[in-house]
PDB file of N, CA and C in Angstrom:
ATOM      1  N   MET A   1     -15.044   3.606 308.476  1.00  0.00           N
ATOM      2  CA  MET A   1     -15.882   4.601 307.823  1.00  0.00           C
ATOM      3  C   MET A   1     -16.168   4.199 306.384  1.00  0.00           C
ATOM      4  N   ASN A   2     -17.413   4.271 306.039  1.00  0.00           N
ATOM      5  CA  ASN A   2     -17.780   4.010 304.656  1.00  0.00           C
ATOM      6  C   ASN A   2     -17.836   5.331 303.912  1.00  0.00           C
ATOM      7  N   LYS A   3     -16.839   5.556 303.122  1.00  0.00           N
ATOM      8  CA  LYS A   3     -16.798   6.793 302.343  1.00  0.00           C
ATOM      9  C   LYS A   3     -17.177   6.452 300.916  1.00  0.00           C
ATOM     10  N   GLN A   4     -18.222   7.125 300.418  1.00  0.00           N
ATOM     11  CA  GLN A   4     -18.689   6.842 299.074  1.00  0.00           C
ATOM     12  C   GLN A   4     -17.756   7.521 298.078  1.00  0.00           C
ATOM     13  N   VAL A   5     -17.327   6.763 297.113  1.00  0.00           N
ATOM     14  CA  VAL A   5     -16.431   7.294 296.085  1.00  0.00           C
ATOM     15  C   VAL A   5     -17.232   7.470 294.802  1.00  0.00           C
ATOM     16  N   TYR A   6     -17.174   8.679 294.258  1.00  0.00           N
ATOM     17  CA  TYR A   6     -17.888   8.984 293.028  1.00  0.00           C
ATOM     18  C   TYR A   6     -16.928   8.934 291.849  1.00  0.00           C
ATOM     19  N   PRO A   7     -17.358   8.376 290.768  1.00  0.00           N
ATOM     20  CA  PRO A   7     -16.534   8.446 289.567  1.00  0.00           C
ATOM     21  C   PRO A   7     -16.350   9.911 289.153  1.00  0.00           C
ATOM     22  N   VAL A   8     -15.251  10.169 288.490  1.00  0.00           N
ATOM     23  CA  VAL A   8     -14.906  11.535 288.092  1.00  0.00           C
ATOM     24  C   VAL A   8     -16.020  12.185 287.285  1.00  0.00           C
ATOM     25  N   ASN A   9     -16.646  11.456 286.400  1.00  0.00           N
ATOM     26  CA  ASN A   9     -17.706  12.030 285.571  1.00  0.00           C
ATOM     27  C   ASN A   9     -18.896  12.492 286.405  1.00  0.00           C
ATOM     28  N   GLN A  10     -19.247  11.711 287.426  1.00  0.00           N
ATOM     29  CA  GLN A  10     -20.358  12.105 288.290  1.00  0.00           C
ATOM     30  C   GLN A  10     -20.015  13.377 289.054  1.00  0.00           C
ATOM     31  N   LEU A  11     -18.769  13.477 289.508  1.00  0.00           N
ATOM     32  CA  LEU A  11     -18.353  14.699 290.209  1.00  0.00           C
ATOM     33  C   LEU A  11     -18.413  15.899 289.281  1.00  0.00           C
ATOM     34  N   ARG A  12     -17.981  15.726 288.065  1.00  0.00           N
ATOM     35  CA  ARG A  12     -18.029  16.837 287.095  1.00  0.00           C
ATOM     36  C   ARG A  12     -19.460  17.285 286.833  1.00  0.00           C
ATOM     37  N   VAL A  13     -20.354  16.318 286.670  1.00  0.00           N
ATOM     38  CA  VAL A  13     -21.766  16.640 286.445  1.00  0.00           C
ATOM     39  C   VAL A  13     -22.325  17.381 287.651  1.00  0.00           C
ATOM     40  N   PHE A  14     -22.003  16.893 288.830  1.00  0.00           N
ATOM     41  CA  PHE A  14     -22.472  17.542 290.058  1.00  0.00           C
ATOM     42  C   PHE A  14     -21.944  18.974 290.155  1.00  0.00           C
ATOM     43  N   ILE A  15     -20.656  19.157 289.930  1.00  0.00           N
ATOM     44  CA  ILE A  15     -20.053  20.496 290.005  1.00  0.00           C
ATOM     45  C   ILE A  15     -20.638  21.416 288.946  1.00  0.00           C
ATOM     46  N   ASN A  16     -20.833  20.920 287.738  1.00  0.00           N
ATOM     47  CA  ASN A  16     -21.445  21.733 286.679  1.00  0.00           C
ATOM     48  C   ASN A  16     -22.864  22.135 287.037  1.00  0.00           C
ATOM     49  N   THR A  17     -23.604  21.223 287.632  1.00  0.00           N
ATOM     50  CA  THR A  17     -24.973  21.522 288.053  1.00  0.00           C
ATOM     51  C   THR A  17     -24.981  22.613 289.119  1.00  0.00           C
ATOM     52  N   ILE A  18     -24.099  22.492 290.098  1.00  0.00           N
ATOM     53  CA  ILE A  18     -23.999  23.506 291.154  1.00  0.00           C
ATOM     54  C   ILE A  18     -23.615  24.858 290.554  1.00  0.00           C
ATOM     55  N   ASN A  19     -22.654  24.858 289.646  1.00  0.00           N
ATOM     56  CA  ASN A  19     -22.243  26.108 288.995  1.00  0.00           C
ATOM     57  C   ASN A  19     -23.385  26.736 288.202  1.00  0.00           C
ATOM     58  N   ASP A  20     -24.136  25.911 287.476  1.00  0.00           N
ATOM     59  CA  ASP A  20     -25.272  26.417 286.702  1.00  0.00           C
ATOM     60  C   ASP A  20     -26.323  27.031 287.610  1.00  0.00           C
ATOM     61  N   LEU A  21     -26.623  26.344 288.715  1.00  0.00           N
ATOM     62  CA  LEU A  21     -27.620  26.863 289.656  1.00  0.00           C
ATOM     63  C   LEU A  21     -27.153  28.160 290.299  1.00  0.00           C
ATOM     64  N   SER A  22     -25.890  28.231 290.639  1.00  0.00           N
ATOM     65  CA  SER A  22     -25.340  29.451 291.238  1.00  0.00           C
ATOM     66  C   SER A  22     -25.434  30.613 290.264  1.00  0.00           C
ATOM     67  N   ALA A  23     -25.072  30.362 289.024  1.00  0.00           N
ATOM     68  CA  ALA A  23     -25.138  31.409 288.006  1.00  0.00           C
ATOM     69  C   ALA A  23     -26.579  31.861 287.790  1.00  0.00           C
ATOM     70  N   GLU A  24     -27.489  30.907 287.783  1.00  0.00           N
ATOM     71  CA  GLU A  24     -28.905  31.232 287.592  1.00  0.00           C
ATOM     72  C   GLU A  24     -29.436  32.088 288.746  1.00  0.00           C
ATOM     73  N   LEU A  25     -29.058  31.732 289.961  1.00  0.00           N
ATOM     74  CA  LEU A  25     -29.488  32.505 291.132  1.00  0.00           C
ATOM     75  C   LEU A  25     -28.923  33.923 291.105  1.00  0.00           C
ATOM     76  N   LEU A  26     -27.659  34.052 290.748  1.00  0.00           N
ATOM     77  CA  LEU A  26     -27.048  35.378 290.666  1.00  0.00           C
ATOM     78  C   LEU A  26     -27.712  36.226 289.592  1.00  0.00           C
ATOM     79  N   LEU A  27     -27.982  35.623 288.451  1.00  0.00           N
ATOM     80  CA  LEU A  27     -28.641  36.344 287.367  1.00  0.00           C
ATOM     81  C   LEU A  27     -30.038  36.789 287.780  1.00  0.00           C
ATOM     82  N   GLN A  28     -30.793  35.899 288.412  1.00  0.00           N
ATOM     83  CA  GLN A  28     -32.144  36.248 288.849  1.00  0.00           C
ATOM     84  C   GLN A  28     -32.119  37.370 289.872  1.00  0.00           C
ATOM     85  N   GLU A  29     -31.171  37.315 290.796  1.00  0.00           N
ATOM     86  CA  GLU A  29     -31.051  38.363 291.804  1.00  0.00           C
ATOM     87  C   GLU A  29     -30.702  39.706 291.163  1.00  0.00           C
ATOM     88  N   ALA A  30     -29.801  39.689 290.191  1.00  0.00           N
ATOM     89  CA  ALA A  30     -29.426  40.919 289.484  1.00  0.00           C
ATOM     90  C   ALA A  30     -30.612  41.489 288.712  1.00  0.00           C
ATOM     91  N   MET A  31     -31.373  40.615 288.072  1.00  0.00           N
ATOM     92  CA  MET A  31     -32.556  41.076 287.324  1.00  0.00           C
ATOM     93  C   MET A  31     -33.601  41.660 288.271  1.00  0.00           C
ATOM     94  N   ASP A  32     -33.807  41.017 289.404  1.00  0.00           N
ATOM     95  CA  ASP A  32     -34.767  41.528 290.387  1.00  0.00           C
ATOM     96  C   ASP A  32     -34.339  42.890 290.924  1.00  0.00           C
ATOM     97  N   ASP A  33     -33.049  43.049 291.218  1.00  0.00           N
ATOM     98  CA  ASP A  33     -32.542  44.343 291.690  1.00  0.00           C
ATOM     99  C   ASP A  33     -32.749  45.425 290.638  1.00  0.00           C
ATOM    100  N   TYR A  34     -32.426  45.093 289.390  1.00  0.00           N
ATOM    101  CA  TYR A  34     -32.604  46.051 288.297  1.00  0.00           C
ATOM    102  C   TYR A  34     -34.074  46.445 288.173  1.00  0.00           C
ATOM    103  N   ASN A  35     -34.951  45.448 288.153  1.00  0.00           N
ATOM    104  CA  ASN A  35     -36.381  45.732 288.012  1.00  0.00           C
ATOM    105  C   ASN A  35     -36.916  46.528 289.199  1.00  0.00           C
ATOM    106  N   ARG A  36     -36.476  46.189 290.401  1.00  0.00           N
ATOM    107  CA  ARG A  36     -36.913  46.916 291.595  1.00  0.00           C
ATOM    108  C   ARG A  36     -36.544  48.400 291.474  1.00  0.00           C
ATOM    109  N   ASN A  37     -35.305  48.677 291.065  1.00  0.00           N
ATOM    110  CA  ASN A  37     -34.863  50.062 290.890  1.00  0.00           C
ATOM    111  C   ASN A  37     -35.623  50.750 289.766  1.00  0.00           C
ATOM    112  N   ARG A  38     -35.818  50.052 288.681  1.00  0.00           N
ATOM    113  CA  ARG A  38     -36.528  50.620 287.517  1.00  0.00           C
ATOM    114  C   ARG A  38     -37.982  50.949 287.878  1.00  0.00           C
ATOM    115  N   TYR A  39     -38.659  50.018 288.550  1.00  0.00           N
ATOM    116  CA  TYR A  39     -40.050  50.260 288.936  1.00  0.00           C
ATOM    117  C   TYR A  39     -40.155  51.433 289.900  1.00  0.00           C
ATOM    118  N   THR A  40     -39.210  51.527 290.822  1.00  0.00           N
ATOM    119  CA  THR A  40     -39.211  52.644 291.768  1.00  0.00           C
ATOM    120  C   THR A  40     -39.042  53.972 291.038  1.00  0.00           C
ATOM    121  N   GLU A  41     -38.141  54.011 290.066  1.00  0.00           N
ATOM    122  CA  GLU A  41     -37.954  55.230 289.261  1.00  0.00           C
ATOM    123  C   GLU A  41     -39.235  55.585 288.508  1.00  0.00           C
ATOM    124  N   LYS A  42     -39.854  54.572 287.913  1.00  0.00           N
ATOM    125  CA  LYS A  42     -41.087  54.800 287.150  1.00  0.00           C
ATOM    126  C   LYS A  42     -42.229  55.275 288.060  1.00  0.00           C
ATOM    127  N   ILE A  43     -42.287  54.760 289.274  1.00  0.00           N
ATOM    128  CA  ILE A  43     -43.307  55.204 290.228  1.00  0.00           C
ATOM    129  C   ILE A  43     -43.083  56.670 290.570  1.00  0.00           C
ATOM    130  N   GLU A  44     -41.826  57.045 290.811  1.00  0.00           N
ATOM    131  CA  GLU A  44     -41.515  58.447 291.114  1.00  0.00           C
ATOM    132  C   GLU A  44     -41.861  59.363 289.945  1.00  0.00           C
ATOM    133  N   GLU A  45     -41.554  58.918 288.725  1.00  0.00           N
ATOM    134  CA  GLU A  45     -41.922  59.697 287.533  1.00  0.00           C
ATOM    135  C   GLU A  45     -43.438  59.868 287.445  1.00  0.00           C
ATOM    136  N   ALA A  46     -44.149  58.775 287.680  1.00  0.00           N
ATOM    137  CA  ALA A  46     -45.614  58.823 287.603  1.00  0.00           C
ATOM    138  C   ALA A  46     -46.175  59.795 288.632  1.00  0.00           C
ATOM    139  N   LEU A  47     -45.592  59.824 289.814  1.00  0.00           N
ATOM    140  CA  LEU A  47     -46.049  60.756 290.847  1.00  0.00           C
ATOM    141  C   LEU A  47     -45.806  62.207 290.412  1.00  0.00           C
ATOM    142  N   MET A  48     -44.629  62.458 289.846  1.00  0.00           N
ATOM    143  CA  MET A  48     -44.328  63.820 289.392  1.00  0.00           C
ATOM    144  C   MET A  48     -45.231  64.242 288.239  1.00  0.00           C
ATOM    145  N   GLU A  49     -45.548  63.295 287.370  1.00  0.00           N
ATOM    146  CA  GLU A  49     -46.412  63.574 286.222  1.00  0.00           C
ATOM    147  C   GLU A  49     -47.896  63.479 286.578  1.00  0.00           C
ATOM    148  N   LYS A  50     -48.177  63.023 287.788  1.00  0.00           N
ATOM    149  CA  LYS A  50     -49.553  62.809 288.247  1.00  0.00           C
ATOM    150  C   LYS A  50     -50.299  61.874 287.297  1.00  0.00           C
ATOM    151  N   ASP A  51     -49.598  60.808 286.909  1.00  0.00           N
ATOM    152  CA  ASP A  51     -50.143  59.809 285.998  1.00  0.00           C
ATOM    153  C   ASP A  51     -50.566  58.585 286.807  1.00  0.00           C
ATOM    154  N   GLU A  52     -51.844  58.517 287.110  1.00  0.00           N
ATOM    155  CA  GLU A  52     -52.348  57.457 287.983  1.00  0.00           C
ATOM    156  C   GLU A  52     -52.203  56.075 287.347  1.00  0.00           C
ATOM    157  N   GLU A  53     -52.423  55.987 286.047  1.00  0.00           N
ATOM    158  CA  GLU A  53     -52.335  54.690 285.371  1.00  0.00           C
ATOM    159  C   GLU A  53     -50.919  54.120 285.460  1.00  0.00           C
ATOM    160  N   LYS A  54     -49.921  54.949 285.158  1.00  0.00           N
ATOM    161  CA  LYS A  54     -48.522  54.513 285.271  1.00  0.00           C
ATOM    162  C   LYS A  54     -48.200  54.140 286.713  1.00  0.00           C
ATOM    163  N   PHE A  55     -48.654  54.962 287.641  1.00  0.00           N
ATOM    164  CA  PHE A  55     -48.398  54.708 289.055  1.00  0.00           C
ATOM    165  C   PHE A  55     -48.943  53.343 289.462  1.00  0.00           C
ATOM    166  N   MET A  56     -50.175  53.067 289.086  1.00  0.00           N
ATOM    167  CA  MET A  56     -50.803  51.794 289.454  1.00  0.00           C
ATOM    168  C   MET A  56     -50.092  50.612 288.789  1.00  0.00           C
ATOM    169  N   THR A  57     -49.704  50.778 287.533  1.00  0.00           N
ATOM    170  CA  THR A  57     -49.023  49.704 286.809  1.00  0.00           C
ATOM    171  C   THR A  57     -47.706  49.341 287.478  1.00  0.00           C
ATOM    172  N   TYR A  58     -46.864  50.352 287.729  1.00  0.00           N
ATOM    173  CA  TYR A  58     -45.544  50.077 288.285  1.00  0.00           C
ATOM    174  C   TYR A  58     -45.604  49.693 289.772  1.00  0.00           C
ATOM    175  N   THR A  59     -46.584  50.206 290.478  1.00  0.00           N
ATOM    176  CA  THR A  59     -46.764  49.794 291.865  1.00  0.00           C
ATOM    177  C   THR A  59     -47.149  48.315 291.921  1.00  0.00           C
ATOM    178  N   SER A  60     -48.016  47.907 291.017  1.00  0.00           N
ATOM    179  CA  SER A  60     -48.431  46.507 290.952  1.00  0.00           C
ATOM    180  C   SER A  60     -47.249  45.604 290.608  1.00  0.00           C
ATOM    181  N   LEU A  61     -46.439  46.016 289.636  1.00  0.00           N
ATOM    182  CA  LEU A  61     -45.263  45.232 289.266  1.00  0.00           C
ATOM    183  C   LEU A  61     -44.272  45.129 290.419  1.00  0.00           C
ATOM    184  N   LEU A  62     -44.086  46.229 291.139  1.00  0.00           N
ATOM    185  CA  LEU A  62     -43.169  46.221 292.277  1.00  0.00           C
ATOM    186  C   LEU A  62     -43.694  45.307 293.387  1.00  0.00           C
ATOM    187  N   LYS A  63     -45.003  45.335 293.617  1.00  0.00           N
ATOM    188  CA  LYS A  63     -45.600  44.446 294.625  1.00  0.00           C
ATOM    189  C   LYS A  63     -45.405  42.988 294.242  1.00  0.00           C
ATOM    190  N   GLU A  64     -45.604  42.656 292.965  1.00  0.00           N
ATOM    191  CA  GLU A  64     -45.413  41.276 292.507  1.00  0.00           C
ATOM    192  C   GLU A  64     -43.980  40.831 292.755  1.00  0.00           C
ATOM    193  N   LEU A  65     -43.039  41.694 292.421  1.00  0.00           N
ATOM    194  CA  LEU A  65     -41.630  41.371 292.610  1.00  0.00           C
ATOM    195  C   LEU A  65     -41.319  41.189 294.092  1.00  0.00           C
ATOM    196  N   THR A  66     -41.867  42.044 294.928  1.00  0.00           N
ATOM    197  CA  THR A  66     -41.653  41.955 296.372  1.00  0.00           C
ATOM    198  C   THR A  66     -42.284  40.681 296.935  1.00  0.00           C
ATOM    199  N   ASN A  67     -43.476  40.338 296.448  1.00  0.00           N
ATOM    200  CA  ASN A  67     -44.135  39.107 296.908  1.00  0.00           C
ATOM    201  C   ASN A  67     -43.356  37.875 296.492  1.00  0.00           C
ATOM    202  N   GLU A  68     -42.764  37.889 295.287  1.00  0.00           N
ATOM    203  CA  GLU A  68     -41.945  36.766 294.850  1.00  0.00           C
ATOM    204  C   GLU A  68     -40.737  36.610 295.761  1.00  0.00           C
ATOM    205  N   ASP A  69     -40.130  37.739 296.152  1.00  0.00           N
ATOM    206  CA  ASP A  69     -38.974  37.709 297.041  1.00  0.00           C
ATOM    207  C   ASP A  69     -39.364  37.112 298.392  1.00  0.00           C
ATOM    208  N   GLU A  70     -40.524  37.500 298.904  1.00  0.00           N
ATOM    209  CA  GLU A  70     -40.970  37.001 300.201  1.00  0.00           C
ATOM    210  C   GLU A  70     -41.313  35.516 300.123  1.00  0.00           C
ATOM    211  N   ASP A  71     -41.902  35.091 299.011  1.00  0.00           N
ATOM    212  CA  ASP A  71     -42.250  33.682 298.847  1.00  0.00           C
ATOM    213  C   ASP A  71     -41.006  32.807 298.749  1.00  0.00           C
ATOM    214  N   ALA A  72     -39.966  33.348 298.151  1.00  0.00           N
ATOM    215  CA  ALA A  72     -38.729  32.593 297.981  1.00  0.00           C
ATOM    216  C   ALA A  72     -37.961  32.457 299.291  1.00  0.00           C
ATOM    217  N   ALA A  73     -38.188  33.376 300.208  1.00  0.00           N
ATOM    218  CA  ALA A  73     -37.435  33.357 301.481  1.00  0.00           C
ATOM    219  C   ALA A  73     -37.924  32.335 302.456  1.00  0.00           C
TER     220      ALA A  73
END
């Protein structure tokens, strides 16, 4: 078996890169969840206030966020 051996520094760089990407993905997911909840609250407020402009703005933002989620999947 040919097993490739990586120098310690390369392994550290690889592990750091994986950790950075994982942290970035978790942060992005948390931000998307927060924004999704916030936009939903704002849409409900707009409906109660009968504010069409706010409703359209937050509905559009929520659609963009949802489309980004679908594109990423």
